[in-house]
Short mmCIF file of C-alpha atoms and ligand atoms in Angstrom, two decimals:
data_model
loop_
_atom_site.label_atom_id
_atom_site.label_comp_id
_atom_site.label_asym_id
_atom_site.label_seq_id
_atom_site.Cartn_x
_atom_site.Cartn_y
_atom_site.Cartn_z
CA MET A 398 27.97 2.59 -79.51
CA ILE A 399 24.22 3.65 -79.27
CA THR A 400 21.75 0.96 -79.03
CA LEU A 401 18.57 1.28 -80.04
CA TYR A 402 15.32 -0.30 -78.84
CA HIS A 403 12.71 -1.33 -82.29
CA ALA A 404 9.70 -2.69 -82.63
CA PRO A 405 8.95 -2.49 -86.84
CA GLN A 406 6.33 0.54 -87.59
CA SER A 407 6.20 2.18 -84.30
CA ARG A 408 7.77 5.15 -82.80
CA SER A 409 10.90 3.61 -82.76
CA SER A 410 10.64 4.14 -86.41
CA ARG A 411 11.43 7.29 -86.94
CA MET A 412 14.24 7.20 -84.82
CA ILE A 413 16.99 5.54 -87.15
CA TRP A 414 15.83 8.57 -89.29
CA LEU A 415 17.47 10.05 -86.75
CA LEU A 416 21.33 7.98 -85.74
CA GLU A 417 20.73 7.55 -90.38
CA GLU A 418 20.82 12.04 -89.84
CA LEU A 419 23.52 11.55 -86.63
CA ALA A 420 25.58 10.34 -89.09
CA VAL A 421 27.20 7.13 -86.38
CA PRO A 422 27.79 4.03 -85.70
CA TYR A 423 24.38 2.57 -83.83
CA GLU A 424 23.07 -1.39 -83.36
CA ILE A 425 19.73 -2.21 -83.39
CA ARG A 426 18.34 -4.10 -80.56
CA PRO A 427 14.31 -5.90 -81.76
CA VAL A 428 12.01 -6.11 -79.19
CA SER A 429 8.79 -6.41 -78.91
CA ILE A 430 6.38 -5.03 -77.89
CA PHE A 431 1.74 -5.18 -76.89
CA ARG A 432 -0.17 -3.62 -80.15
CA PRO A 433 -3.22 -2.36 -78.55
CA MET A 434 -4.55 -2.04 -82.56
CA THR A 435 -4.48 -5.33 -82.83
CA GLY A 436 -3.88 -6.58 -79.75
CA GLU A 437 -0.34 -8.93 -80.32
CA GLY A 438 2.38 -8.94 -79.59
CA ALA A 439 3.88 -9.25 -75.44
CA PRO A 440 6.13 -6.75 -73.94
CA ASP A 441 9.43 -7.84 -73.68
CA PRO A 442 11.66 -8.62 -71.12
CA ALA A 443 14.82 -8.31 -72.70
CA ASN A 444 13.88 -4.99 -72.70
CA PRO A 445 15.16 -1.70 -70.68
CA HIS A 446 12.49 0.89 -71.20
CA PRO A 447 10.58 1.40 -67.81
CA ASP A 448 7.70 0.60 -69.52
CA LYS A 449 9.20 -1.93 -71.50
CA ARG A 450 7.37 0.34 -74.56
CA VAL A 451 9.68 1.70 -77.88
CA PRO A 452 11.71 3.87 -78.17
CA ALA A 453 14.32 3.71 -75.69
CA ILE A 454 18.18 3.86 -76.47
CA GLU A 455 21.89 3.23 -74.15
CA HIS A 456 24.88 5.56 -74.74
CA ASP A 457 27.76 5.23 -73.24
CA GLY A 458 25.37 3.21 -69.88
CA ALA A 459 22.90 6.13 -69.91
CA LEU A 460 19.68 4.88 -70.66
CA VAL A 461 17.18 6.98 -73.12
CA ALA A 462 13.62 6.76 -72.87
CA GLU A 463 10.27 9.52 -74.21
CA SER A 464 11.11 10.49 -78.16
CA VAL A 465 11.35 14.22 -77.46
CA ALA A 466 13.67 13.41 -74.77
CA ILE A 467 15.82 10.85 -77.21
CA LEU A 468 15.93 14.13 -79.39
CA LEU A 469 17.24 15.82 -77.37
CA TYR A 470 20.04 13.64 -76.21
CA LEU A 471 21.50 12.51 -79.59
CA THR A 472 21.56 16.64 -80.32
CA ASP A 473 23.04 17.52 -77.78
CA ALA A 474 25.97 14.13 -77.78
CA PHE A 475 26.85 14.71 -81.78
CA PRO A 476 26.64 17.96 -81.82
CA ASN A 477 28.39 18.35 -85.28
CA ALA A 478 25.47 16.90 -87.08
CA GLY A 479 24.06 20.44 -86.36
CA LEU A 480 20.38 19.36 -85.89
CA GLY A 481 19.73 21.44 -82.36
CA PRO A 482 21.86 25.54 -81.32
CA ARG A 483 24.71 23.45 -78.82
CA VAL A 484 23.86 25.21 -74.97
CA GLY A 485 24.43 29.44 -74.30
CA ALA A 486 24.20 29.24 -78.46
CA PRO A 487 21.46 32.70 -79.05
CA GLU A 488 18.33 29.33 -81.24
CA ARG A 489 18.92 27.26 -78.36
CA GLY A 490 15.36 28.66 -76.80
CA THR A 491 13.83 28.91 -79.65
CA TYR A 492 15.12 24.82 -80.16
CA LEU A 493 13.72 24.16 -76.62
CA THR A 494 9.98 25.73 -76.71
CA TRP A 495 9.80 24.02 -80.04
CA LEU A 496 10.27 20.49 -78.45
CA ALA A 497 8.57 21.24 -75.61
CA TRP A 498 5.80 22.96 -77.79
CA TYR A 499 5.53 19.08 -79.76
CA ALA A 500 5.20 17.18 -76.55
CA ALA A 501 2.61 19.48 -74.75
CA GLU A 502 0.88 21.29 -77.24
CA MET A 503 1.17 19.70 -80.70
CA GLU A 504 0.53 15.77 -79.71
CA PRO A 505 -2.13 16.10 -77.68
CA ALA A 506 -3.85 18.51 -80.24
CA MET A 507 -3.17 16.27 -82.43
CA PHE A 508 -5.07 13.01 -80.55
CA ALA A 509 -8.24 14.99 -79.72
CA ALA A 510 -8.76 15.60 -84.00
CA MET A 511 -7.70 11.63 -84.18
CA MET A 512 -10.07 10.51 -81.81
CA GLY A 513 -13.24 13.07 -82.96
CA GLU A 514 -12.50 14.88 -79.53
CA LEU A 515 -13.03 18.59 -80.76
CA VAL A 516 -16.63 19.03 -81.46
CA GLY A 517 -18.13 19.98 -78.16
CA ALA A 518 -15.13 20.71 -76.56
CA PRO A 519 -14.04 24.84 -76.70
CA ARG A 520 -10.51 24.43 -74.64
CA LYS A 521 -9.28 21.24 -76.99
CA GLN A 522 -10.33 23.32 -79.95
CA ARG A 523 -9.23 26.73 -79.03
CA ASN A 524 -5.78 24.12 -78.58
CA TYR A 525 -5.54 22.78 -81.53
CA ASP A 526 -6.71 25.81 -84.41
CA ALA A 527 -3.58 27.28 -81.94
CA VAL A 528 -0.99 24.06 -82.94
CA VAL A 529 -2.37 24.93 -86.70
CA GLU A 530 -1.89 28.21 -86.44
CA ARG A 531 1.40 28.39 -85.73
CA LEU A 532 2.76 26.45 -88.00
CA GLU A 533 0.89 27.37 -90.23
CA ARG A 534 3.20 30.77 -89.44
CA ALA A 535 6.27 29.48 -88.30
CA LEU A 536 6.25 27.22 -92.53
CA ALA A 537 5.08 30.57 -93.89
CA ASP A 538 8.66 32.11 -92.91
CA GLY A 539 10.15 29.63 -93.59
CA SER A 540 11.11 26.18 -95.23
CA TYR A 541 11.75 24.41 -91.57
CA VAL A 542 10.77 25.59 -88.07
CA MET A 543 13.44 27.32 -86.94
CA GLY A 544 14.11 29.16 -90.56
CA ALA A 545 16.19 27.87 -93.87
CA ASP A 546 17.94 24.86 -91.63
CA PHE A 547 17.07 21.87 -90.67
CA SER A 548 16.48 20.72 -86.63
CA GLY A 549 15.87 18.36 -84.65
CA ALA A 550 12.22 20.46 -84.08
CA ASP A 551 11.76 19.50 -87.85
CA PHE A 552 12.73 15.66 -87.24
CA LEU A 553 9.60 15.41 -85.06
CA ILE A 554 6.69 17.87 -86.19
CA SER A 555 6.87 16.28 -90.20
CA SER A 556 7.82 12.48 -88.62
CA ALA A 557 4.15 13.48 -86.90
CA LEU A 558 2.52 15.18 -89.70
CA ALA A 559 2.79 12.04 -91.89
CA PHE A 560 2.20 10.18 -89.12
CA ALA A 561 -1.12 11.31 -88.15
CA ARG A 562 -1.50 13.94 -92.10
CA GLN A 563 -5.64 13.74 -91.71
CA ALA A 564 -5.56 15.00 -88.44
CA PHE A 565 -4.70 18.65 -90.13
CA PRO A 566 -6.57 20.97 -92.03
CA PRO A 567 -5.57 20.45 -95.78
CA SER A 568 -1.94 23.28 -96.31
CA GLU A 569 0.11 23.21 -99.39
CA LEU A 570 3.00 25.17 -96.98
CA ILE A 571 1.98 21.23 -94.37
CA ASP A 572 2.09 18.94 -97.46
CA ALA A 573 5.46 20.61 -98.65
CA TYR A 574 7.38 20.85 -95.29
CA ILE A 575 6.66 16.86 -94.89
CA GLU A 576 7.99 15.94 -98.37
CA ARG A 577 10.61 18.30 -97.73
CA CYS A 578 11.98 16.40 -95.01
CA ARG A 579 10.41 12.52 -95.45
CA THR A 580 12.69 12.21 -98.43
CA ARG A 581 16.60 13.68 -96.51
CA PRO A 582 18.57 10.92 -97.43
CA ALA A 583 18.53 9.89 -94.12
CA ALA A 584 15.29 10.02 -94.00
CA VAL A 585 15.56 6.79 -96.92
CA ARG A 586 17.59 5.67 -95.22
CA GLY A 587 15.90 5.02 -92.13
CA ALA A 588 13.04 3.83 -93.99
CA ALA A 589 14.51 1.35 -95.32
CA LEU A 590 16.26 -0.37 -92.21
CA ASP A 591 12.77 -0.07 -90.83
CA ASP A 592 12.12 -3.85 -90.74
CA ALA A 593 15.73 -4.90 -89.61
CA SER A 594 15.00 -8.54 -87.50
CA GLY A 595 18.04 -9.87 -85.63
CA ILE A 596 20.74 -7.19 -83.68
CA GLN A 597 21.83 -5.19 -86.88
CA ILE A 598 24.81 -2.90 -86.55
CA VAL A 599 24.62 0.16 -88.84
CA GLN A 600 28.29 2.04 -89.69
CA PRO A 601 27.82 5.83 -90.95
CA VAL A 602 27.06 6.48 -94.60
CA GLU A 603 28.65 9.73 -94.09
CA PRO A 604 30.34 10.02 -90.94
CA VAL A 605 30.37 13.62 -89.44
CA ALA A 606 34.06 15.32 -89.06
CA ALA A 607 34.34 15.36 -85.37
N1 GSH B 240 5.34 9.07 -75.45
C1 GSH B 240 6.49 7.69 -75.64
C2 GSH B 240 5.10 6.87 -76.12
C3 GSH B 240 6.13 6.17 -76.38
C4 GSH B 240 5.49 4.84 -77.04
O1 GSH B 240 3.52 4.25 -77.03
N2 GSH B 240 5.86 4.18 -78.29
C5 GSH B 240 4.20 2.58 -77.86
C6 GSH B 240 5.03 2.27 -79.71
S1 GSH B 240 4.49 3.49 -81.03
C7 GSH B 240 4.96 1.74 -77.56
O2 GSH B 240 5.78 0.96 -77.17
N3 GSH B 240 4.08 0.27 -77.50
C8 GSH B 240 3.57 -0.94 -75.92
C9 GSH B 240 2.98 -0.35 -74.56
O3 GSH B 240 1.83 0.65 -74.64
O4 GSH B 240 3.38 -1.80 -74.01
C10 GSH B 240 7.39 8.45 -76.86
O5 GSH B 240 7.02 9.56 -77.19
O6 GSH B 240 8.64 7.71 -76.86
#
C-alpha cells in the first residue's frame, strides 16, 4: 500500500492524479502545512517529510519526498502503467532529461516569471526563453512532450502549466496540451479527491494487468 501525505490545493494534489493513473490501491493521509500566502496552518508532527512539506509518500518501508523523486519512484515501481520507459529502454534517457529539465529549468523559469524577476535580468530571461522554446518545439512535434503517448513528464509539465498559465506566453499549443492532460479520466478523479478530509483508502477503478 502507498500512503500519500497530502494537503488540499497544494503540490500533493496532483499526486492523487498520479496515483489514479497507476491504478493501484493507496491511502490519502491529510496533514497540515504552513501556508505562507495566508500565514495559516502549521507543520504537522505526523508528517514524515524531512521539511514537513507535501508531497511525501511511504511505500514498502521507503519514504520518498520531492515531486520529481516521487514521480520517478512510482513510475519505476509500477511500470505496467506505462507512464515511463523502463531502465534500459531506448527512450529512458529522454524521459530522465524531461524530468530533470522540469525541476532544474522549467520550475525556476516559471517562478521567475511569476515573481516579475525577468525584467533587467538577461540571464534569467535567456533561461526562460529557452524553456518556452523547448516546450513549444516539443508540442509542435507531438501530442505529448515525448511524442504520441502521455508520460510522467507530461504529468509534471502540464500540471505546472495549468497552475501558472499566466507565466507563459499565449499559445494554442500550450492551451490544447493542458486541456488534453487535465481531462484525462485519472486527472478528473484525482481532482475530485483533493479535498478529502480524514484518512481515505482508494481502490483502483481499472486495475492494470500485472
Ligand atoms: N520541491 C518540493 C516543494 C514542496 C513544497 O514546497 N510544498 C509546499 C506545498 S505546495 C509545502 O508543503 N509547504 C509547507 C512549508 O513550506 O512549510 C516538491 O516539489 O515536492
